[in-house]
Amino acid sequence: MDQKQQIIGYFIEEAREHMETIERGLLSLQAFCDDSEQMNELFRAAHSVKGGANMLGFKAVGHVAHRMEDCFKILKESPVKVDRQIEDLFLKGFDGLQELLGSIGSGSEEQNEQASQRLEPVFQQLQAYLDKLSGQGPRLPEDFNTQVMGVLREVLGLFKQADGPATRQKLQAYCDRLAQIGAASEQWVNLVQTAKGAIGNPQANFKILAPLVITELKEAAQKGVMGKAAEIQPSANLQKLGGAVAKAAAPAAATPTAAPATPAAPPAAAAPSANEVVIPKDPKGAAQVLVKTFDRKQLTELAQILVKVIKG
């Protein structure tokens, strides 16, 4: 047995002990909630499974353990009266985590990731219910920003591929995943759905979409972890692209198309006219739009105007 397999074996053995602790706690959850030391023990058990899994690259196991840790943290900080719904949801999450641990060495990481995503609604429901009972407002997962940045790296890679229906469908699937990650925040979900609508608009090209979507989602994720989720909202440019939008670079008006089939997307703002362009916040993206829209003479004139504005 090589050293890595030996380390994995140690992790699995230790994880089983932690899972026994968690199972014992879940079967007497109200008693554990009434004892701060026992509640800390439950929290530490989930934390240890998460840490060991992440260290060895078992991301799906680490994610599910982290979600369970988040829920234990709510109970630790704001004890509630445990009812049947809390018990059932915790046990569903526990069973899922146990299955993931059992699949180490047999199932592929992709299969484990899919299993992890299937468990996400369970933890979202549990966390929302615990927040409601404890009097707390909706809160995003502690690793919210980490999860979002991981997905955005995949999104950026897709934006670098050739534009086409298949690529846009994949991008929209990632939007669904981003919405799921931050489902506790209505504002975040609204932003993601707006981005999904923009991506579904074939008249919005990737050169405009990529910097706009990536920048707004990154900035919103930062607001989320800073406790400013209520301030998250899509820009006017993103809302315009989320509806029937003429190509930003088109010299003449294009025939508008129907808005993409995104039920949760907010109503689109009025589409820009043929003489208008949508400028991304990102300077590089803005420059790309301007270069594509204007000829050399117009760009020179624009540059002179900008210089005067800056100096003035």
Short mmCIF file of C-alpha atoms in Angstrom, two decimals:
data_model
loop_
_atom_site.label_atom_id
_atom_site.label_comp_id
_atom_site.label_asym_id
_atom_site.label_seq_id
_atom_site.Cartn_x
_atom_site.Cartn_y
_atom_site.Cartn_z
CA MET A 1 0.00 0.00 0.00
CA ASP A 2 1.50 3.37 -1.03
CA GLN A 3 1.63 6.33 1.31
CA LYS A 4 -1.36 8.16 -0.22
CA GLN A 5 -3.62 5.12 0.12
CA GLN A 6 -2.48 4.74 3.69
CA ILE A 7 -3.37 8.38 4.44
CA ILE A 8 -6.78 7.91 2.81
CA GLY A 9 -7.31 4.83 4.94
CA TYR A 10 -6.51 6.83 8.10
CA PHE A 11 -8.94 9.55 6.98
CA ILE A 12 -11.79 7.08 6.36
CA GLU A 13 -11.22 5.43 9.73
CA GLU A 14 -11.21 8.78 11.52
CA ALA A 15 -14.22 10.02 9.52
CA ARG A 16 -16.22 6.97 10.61
CA GLU A 17 -15.58 7.86 14.24
CA HIS A 18 -16.76 11.42 13.61
CA MET A 19 -19.83 10.12 11.80
CA GLU A 20 -20.67 7.96 14.81
CA THR A 21 -20.50 11.09 16.95
CA ILE A 22 -22.78 12.95 14.54
CA GLU A 23 -25.26 10.05 14.37
CA ARG A 24 -25.38 9.80 18.14
CA GLY A 25 -26.06 13.53 18.34
CA LEU A 26 -28.78 13.47 15.70
CA LEU A 27 -30.62 10.66 17.47
CA SER A 28 -30.72 12.81 20.65
CA LEU A 29 -30.56 16.23 19.05
CA GLN A 30 -32.65 18.15 21.58
CA ALA A 31 -30.49 16.87 24.43
CA PHE A 32 -27.35 17.91 22.56
CA CYS A 33 -28.82 21.36 21.86
CA ASP A 34 -29.40 21.78 25.60
CA ASP A 35 -25.73 20.98 26.31
CA SER A 36 -23.27 23.46 24.79
CA GLU A 37 -20.29 21.09 25.13
CA GLN A 38 -22.09 18.28 23.31
CA MET A 39 -23.21 20.75 20.63
CA ASN A 40 -19.59 21.83 20.21
CA GLU A 41 -18.64 18.17 19.83
CA LEU A 42 -21.12 17.76 16.96
CA PHE A 43 -19.82 20.92 15.29
CA ARG A 44 -16.18 19.78 15.62
CA ALA A 45 -17.00 16.34 14.19
CA ALA A 46 -18.48 17.84 11.00
CA HIS A 47 -15.60 20.34 10.85
CA SER A 48 -13.01 17.54 11.06
CA VAL A 49 -14.65 15.53 8.26
CA LYS A 50 -14.73 18.67 6.12
CA GLY A 51 -11.09 19.52 6.76
CA GLY A 52 -9.77 16.02 6.10
CA ALA A 53 -11.82 15.62 2.91
CA ASN A 54 -10.71 18.95 1.48
CA MET A 55 -7.08 18.25 2.30
CA LEU A 56 -7.22 14.98 0.31
CA GLY A 57 -9.17 16.48 -2.59
CA PHE A 58 -12.56 14.87 -1.86
CA LYS A 59 -14.43 18.07 -2.66
CA ALA A 60 -17.94 16.61 -2.66
CA VAL A 61 -17.49 15.09 0.81
CA GLY A 62 -15.94 18.33 2.06
CA HIS A 63 -18.81 20.40 0.70
CA VAL A 64 -21.56 18.29 2.27
CA ALA A 65 -19.70 18.15 5.61
CA HIS A 66 -19.38 21.93 5.43
CA ARG A 67 -23.11 22.35 4.87
CA MET A 68 -23.81 20.15 7.89
CA GLU A 69 -21.29 22.18 9.89
CA ASP A 70 -23.14 25.39 8.92
CA CYS A 71 -26.40 23.97 10.26
CA PHE A 72 -24.77 22.81 13.50
CA LYS A 73 -23.36 26.31 13.88
CA ILE A 74 -26.88 27.78 13.81
CA LEU A 75 -27.96 25.37 16.56
CA LYS A 76 -24.80 26.15 18.51
CA GLU A 77 -25.33 29.91 18.37
CA SER A 78 -29.14 30.05 18.47
CA PRO A 79 -30.63 26.90 20.04
CA VAL A 80 -34.15 26.08 18.88
CA LYS A 81 -36.79 23.58 19.87
CA VAL A 82 -36.04 20.51 17.76
CA ASP A 83 -39.02 19.10 15.89
CA ARG A 84 -39.58 16.22 13.48
CA GLN A 85 -38.80 18.32 10.40
CA ILE A 86 -35.37 19.30 11.75
CA GLU A 87 -34.58 15.69 12.64
CA ASP A 88 -35.68 14.36 9.26
CA LEU A 89 -33.68 16.91 7.27
CA PHE A 90 -30.54 16.41 9.35
CA LEU A 91 -30.81 12.62 8.93
CA LYS A 92 -31.23 12.97 5.15
CA GLY A 93 -28.08 15.06 5.03
CA PHE A 94 -26.26 12.61 7.29
CA ASP A 95 -27.26 9.62 5.12
CA GLY A 96 -26.03 11.45 2.03
CA LEU A 97 -22.70 12.27 3.66
CA GLN A 98 -22.29 8.68 4.77
CA GLU A 99 -22.92 7.45 1.21
CA LEU A 100 -20.31 9.85 -0.15
CA LEU A 101 -17.74 8.63 2.36
CA GLY A 102 -18.54 5.04 1.38
CA SER A 103 -17.98 5.84 -2.30
CA ILE A 104 -14.40 7.03 -1.77
CA GLY A 105 -12.21 4.88 -3.97
CA SER A 106 -15.08 3.58 -6.09
CA GLY A 107 -17.22 6.42 -7.45
CA SER A 108 -15.79 9.10 -9.74
CA GLU A 109 -15.42 12.66 -8.46
CA GLU A 110 -17.98 13.75 -11.06
CA GLN A 111 -20.53 11.25 -9.71
CA ASN A 112 -19.81 12.39 -6.16
CA GLU A 113 -20.26 16.01 -7.20
CA GLN A 114 -23.66 15.18 -8.68
CA ALA A 115 -24.63 13.41 -5.44
CA SER A 116 -23.50 16.48 -3.51
CA GLN A 117 -25.67 18.75 -5.66
CA ARG A 118 -28.69 16.50 -5.08
CA LEU A 119 -28.24 17.01 -1.34
CA GLU A 120 -28.04 20.80 -1.61
CA PRO A 121 -31.85 21.38 -1.52
CA VAL A 122 -32.01 19.38 1.73
CA PHE A 123 -29.47 21.65 3.42
CA GLN A 124 -31.04 24.79 1.95
CA GLN A 125 -34.42 23.78 3.38
CA LEU A 126 -32.84 22.87 6.72
CA GLN A 127 -30.87 26.09 6.99
CA ALA A 128 -33.86 28.25 6.02
CA TYR A 129 -36.03 26.48 8.59
CA LEU A 130 -33.42 26.83 11.34
CA ASP A 131 -32.97 30.52 10.49
CA LYS A 132 -36.72 31.03 10.73
CA LEU A 133 -37.01 29.26 14.10
CA SER A 134 -33.97 31.04 15.54
CA GLY A 135 -35.23 34.45 14.42
CA GLN A 136 -32.29 34.99 12.08
CA GLY A 137 -32.60 36.33 8.56
CA PRO A 138 -31.53 34.23 5.56
CA ARG A 139 -27.75 33.72 5.49
CA LEU A 140 -25.45 32.61 2.75
CA PRO A 141 -23.12 29.61 3.28
CA GLU A 142 -19.80 30.46 4.92
CA ASP A 143 -17.95 29.22 1.84
CA PHE A 144 -20.29 31.14 -0.47
CA ASN A 145 -17.54 33.21 -2.10
CA THR A 146 -15.29 30.15 -2.53
CA GLN A 147 -18.07 28.22 -4.23
CA VAL A 148 -19.00 31.12 -6.47
CA MET A 149 -15.41 31.75 -7.57
CA GLY A 150 -15.02 28.06 -8.40
CA VAL A 151 -18.06 28.18 -10.69
CA LEU A 152 -16.99 31.50 -12.24
CA ARG A 153 -13.66 29.95 -13.27
CA GLU A 154 -15.64 27.36 -15.24
CA VAL A 155 -17.87 30.09 -16.68
CA LEU A 156 -14.85 32.10 -17.82
CA GLY A 157 -13.47 29.01 -19.57
CA LEU A 158 -16.75 28.57 -21.46
CA PHE A 159 -16.81 32.22 -22.52
CA LYS A 160 -13.44 31.59 -24.20
CA GLN A 161 -14.99 28.87 -26.36
CA ALA A 162 -16.80 29.42 -29.65
CA ASP A 163 -20.19 31.10 -29.26
CA GLY A 164 -23.11 28.78 -29.98
CA PRO A 165 -26.33 27.34 -28.52
CA ALA A 166 -24.53 24.43 -26.82
CA THR A 167 -22.06 26.74 -25.07
CA ARG A 168 -24.82 29.09 -23.97
CA GLN A 169 -26.83 26.19 -22.55
CA LYS A 170 -23.81 25.12 -20.49
CA LEU A 171 -23.38 28.70 -19.25
CA GLN A 172 -27.04 28.84 -18.24
CA ALA A 173 -26.65 25.54 -16.37
CA TYR A 174 -23.85 27.17 -14.37
CA CYS A 175 -26.21 30.07 -13.65
CA ASP A 176 -28.68 27.58 -12.16
CA ARG A 177 -25.89 26.25 -9.99
CA LEU A 178 -24.90 29.76 -8.86
CA ALA A 179 -28.52 30.50 -7.97
CA GLN A 180 -28.64 27.32 -5.92
CA ILE A 181 -25.47 28.23 -4.02
CA GLY A 182 -26.95 31.55 -2.92
CA ALA A 183 -30.61 30.51 -2.76
CA ALA A 184 -30.92 32.13 0.68
CA SER A 185 -30.59 35.59 -0.92
CA GLU A 186 -33.44 36.74 -3.14
CA GLN A 187 -31.25 39.54 -4.47
CA TRP A 188 -28.48 37.14 -5.50
CA VAL A 189 -30.93 34.82 -7.25
CA ASN A 190 -32.43 37.80 -9.08
CA LEU A 191 -28.98 38.86 -10.31
CA VAL A 192 -28.09 35.35 -11.47
CA GLN A 193 -31.41 34.95 -13.28
CA THR A 194 -30.82 38.27 -15.03
CA ALA A 195 -27.38 37.06 -16.10
CA LYS A 196 -28.94 33.82 -17.32
CA GLY A 197 -31.40 35.80 -19.41
CA ALA A 198 -28.58 37.86 -20.93
CA ILE A 199 -26.64 34.70 -21.78
CA GLY A 200 -29.74 33.28 -23.45
CA ASN A 201 -29.97 36.32 -25.71
CA PRO A 202 -28.19 35.30 -28.96
CA GLN A 203 -27.83 38.95 -29.97
CA ALA A 204 -25.55 39.67 -27.00
CA ASN A 205 -22.08 38.51 -28.05
CA PHE A 206 -19.53 36.95 -25.71
CA LYS A 207 -17.15 39.94 -25.90
CA ILE A 208 -19.81 42.04 -24.19
CA LEU A 209 -21.27 39.34 -21.97
CA ALA A 210 -18.10 37.86 -20.48
CA PRO A 211 -16.69 40.96 -18.70
CA LEU A 212 -20.15 42.17 -17.71
CA VAL A 213 -21.42 38.89 -16.24
CA ILE A 214 -18.15 37.88 -14.54
CA THR A 215 -17.57 41.32 -13.01
CA GLU A 216 -21.10 41.73 -11.65
CA LEU A 217 -21.21 38.24 -10.15
CA LYS A 218 -17.77 38.64 -8.53
CA GLU A 219 -18.72 41.99 -7.02
CA ALA A 220 -22.04 40.61 -5.81
CA ALA A 221 -20.33 37.60 -4.20
CA GLN A 222 -18.08 39.98 -2.29
CA LYS A 223 -21.12 41.88 -1.03
CA GLY A 224 -22.65 38.58 0.01
CA VAL A 225 -19.75 37.56 2.25
CA MET A 226 -19.61 41.08 3.70
CA GLY A 227 -23.22 40.78 4.83
CA LYS A 228 -24.44 43.22 2.18
CA ALA A 229 -26.55 40.79 0.14
CA ALA A 230 -29.47 43.22 0.31
CA GLU A 231 -27.46 45.64 -1.85
CA ILE A 232 -27.03 43.18 -4.71
CA GLN A 233 -28.81 44.17 -7.89
CA PRO A 234 -28.18 43.77 -11.63
CA SER A 235 -26.92 46.81 -13.52
CA ALA A 236 -29.05 48.52 -16.13
CA ASN A 237 -26.76 47.15 -18.84
CA LEU A 238 -27.23 43.58 -17.67
CA GLN A 239 -30.99 44.04 -17.49
CA LYS A 240 -31.02 45.38 -21.05
CA LEU A 241 -29.07 42.38 -22.30
CA GLY A 242 -31.44 40.10 -20.43
CA GLY A 243 -34.28 41.08 -22.73
CA ALA A 244 -34.69 41.54 -26.47
CA VAL A 245 -31.51 43.45 -27.31
CA ALA A 246 -30.11 44.61 -30.60
CA LYS A 247 -26.45 43.78 -31.20
CA ALA A 248 -24.36 46.43 -29.50
CA ALA A 249 -22.10 46.77 -32.50
CA ALA A 250 -24.79 46.74 -35.19
CA PRO A 251 -24.77 49.91 -37.38
CA ALA A 252 -28.50 49.52 -38.08
CA ALA A 253 -31.44 48.35 -36.01
CA ALA A 254 -31.74 44.60 -35.71
CA THR A 255 -35.03 42.75 -35.52
CA PRO A 256 -35.76 42.16 -31.83
CA THR A 257 -36.26 38.62 -30.65
CA ALA A 258 -38.38 37.24 -27.86
CA ALA A 259 -36.86 37.27 -24.41
CA PRO A 260 -35.21 33.96 -23.45
CA ALA A 261 -37.31 31.42 -21.58
CA THR A 262 -36.15 32.22 -18.08
CA PRO A 263 -39.27 32.29 -15.87
CA ALA A 264 -37.55 33.74 -12.81
CA ALA A 265 -35.84 36.56 -14.70
CA PRO A 266 -37.03 40.07 -13.86
CA PRO A 267 -38.86 42.13 -16.48
CA ALA A 268 -36.38 43.42 -19.00
CA ALA A 269 -35.69 47.10 -19.30
CA ALA A 270 -36.39 48.78 -22.64
CA ALA A 271 -34.00 47.67 -25.35
CA PRO A 272 -31.46 50.24 -26.57
CA SER A 273 -32.12 51.84 -29.92
CA ALA A 274 -30.02 51.33 -33.02
CA ASN A 275 -27.96 54.39 -32.09
CA GLU A 276 -27.15 53.11 -28.60
CA VAL A 277 -24.56 50.64 -27.33
CA VAL A 278 -24.22 48.80 -24.04
CA ILE A 279 -20.87 49.54 -22.39
CA PRO A 280 -19.59 47.03 -19.78
CA LYS A 281 -18.17 48.38 -16.50
CA ASP A 282 -14.91 46.57 -17.17
CA PRO A 283 -12.51 49.01 -18.99
CA LYS A 284 -11.11 46.31 -21.28
CA GLY A 285 -14.58 45.13 -22.23
CA ALA A 286 -15.69 48.73 -22.79
CA ALA A 287 -12.71 49.34 -25.09
CA GLN A 288 -13.57 46.23 -27.12
CA VAL A 289 -17.14 47.45 -27.63
CA LEU A 290 -16.01 50.95 -28.66
CA VAL A 291 -13.40 49.66 -31.12
CA LYS A 292 -16.00 47.43 -32.74
CA THR A 293 -18.64 50.18 -32.84
CA PHE A 294 -16.69 53.21 -34.14
CA ASP A 295 -14.29 53.78 -37.01
CA ARG A 296 -10.80 55.25 -36.55
CA LYS A 297 -11.91 58.86 -37.02
CA GLN A 298 -14.71 58.51 -34.47
CA LEU A 299 -12.39 56.82 -31.96
CA THR A 300 -9.89 59.70 -32.31
CA GLU A 301 -12.63 62.23 -31.70
CA LEU A 302 -13.88 60.23 -28.70
CA ALA A 303 -10.36 60.04 -27.24
CA GLN A 304 -9.98 63.83 -27.53
CA ILE A 305 -13.30 64.35 -25.74
CA LEU A 306 -12.29 61.99 -22.93
CA VAL A 307 -8.96 63.75 -22.46
CA LYS A 308 -10.75 67.10 -22.17
CA VAL A 309 -13.19 65.65 -19.61
CA ILE A 310 -10.35 64.17 -17.53
CA LYS A 311 -8.34 67.41 -17.58
CA GLY A 312 -11.42 69.51 -16.87
#
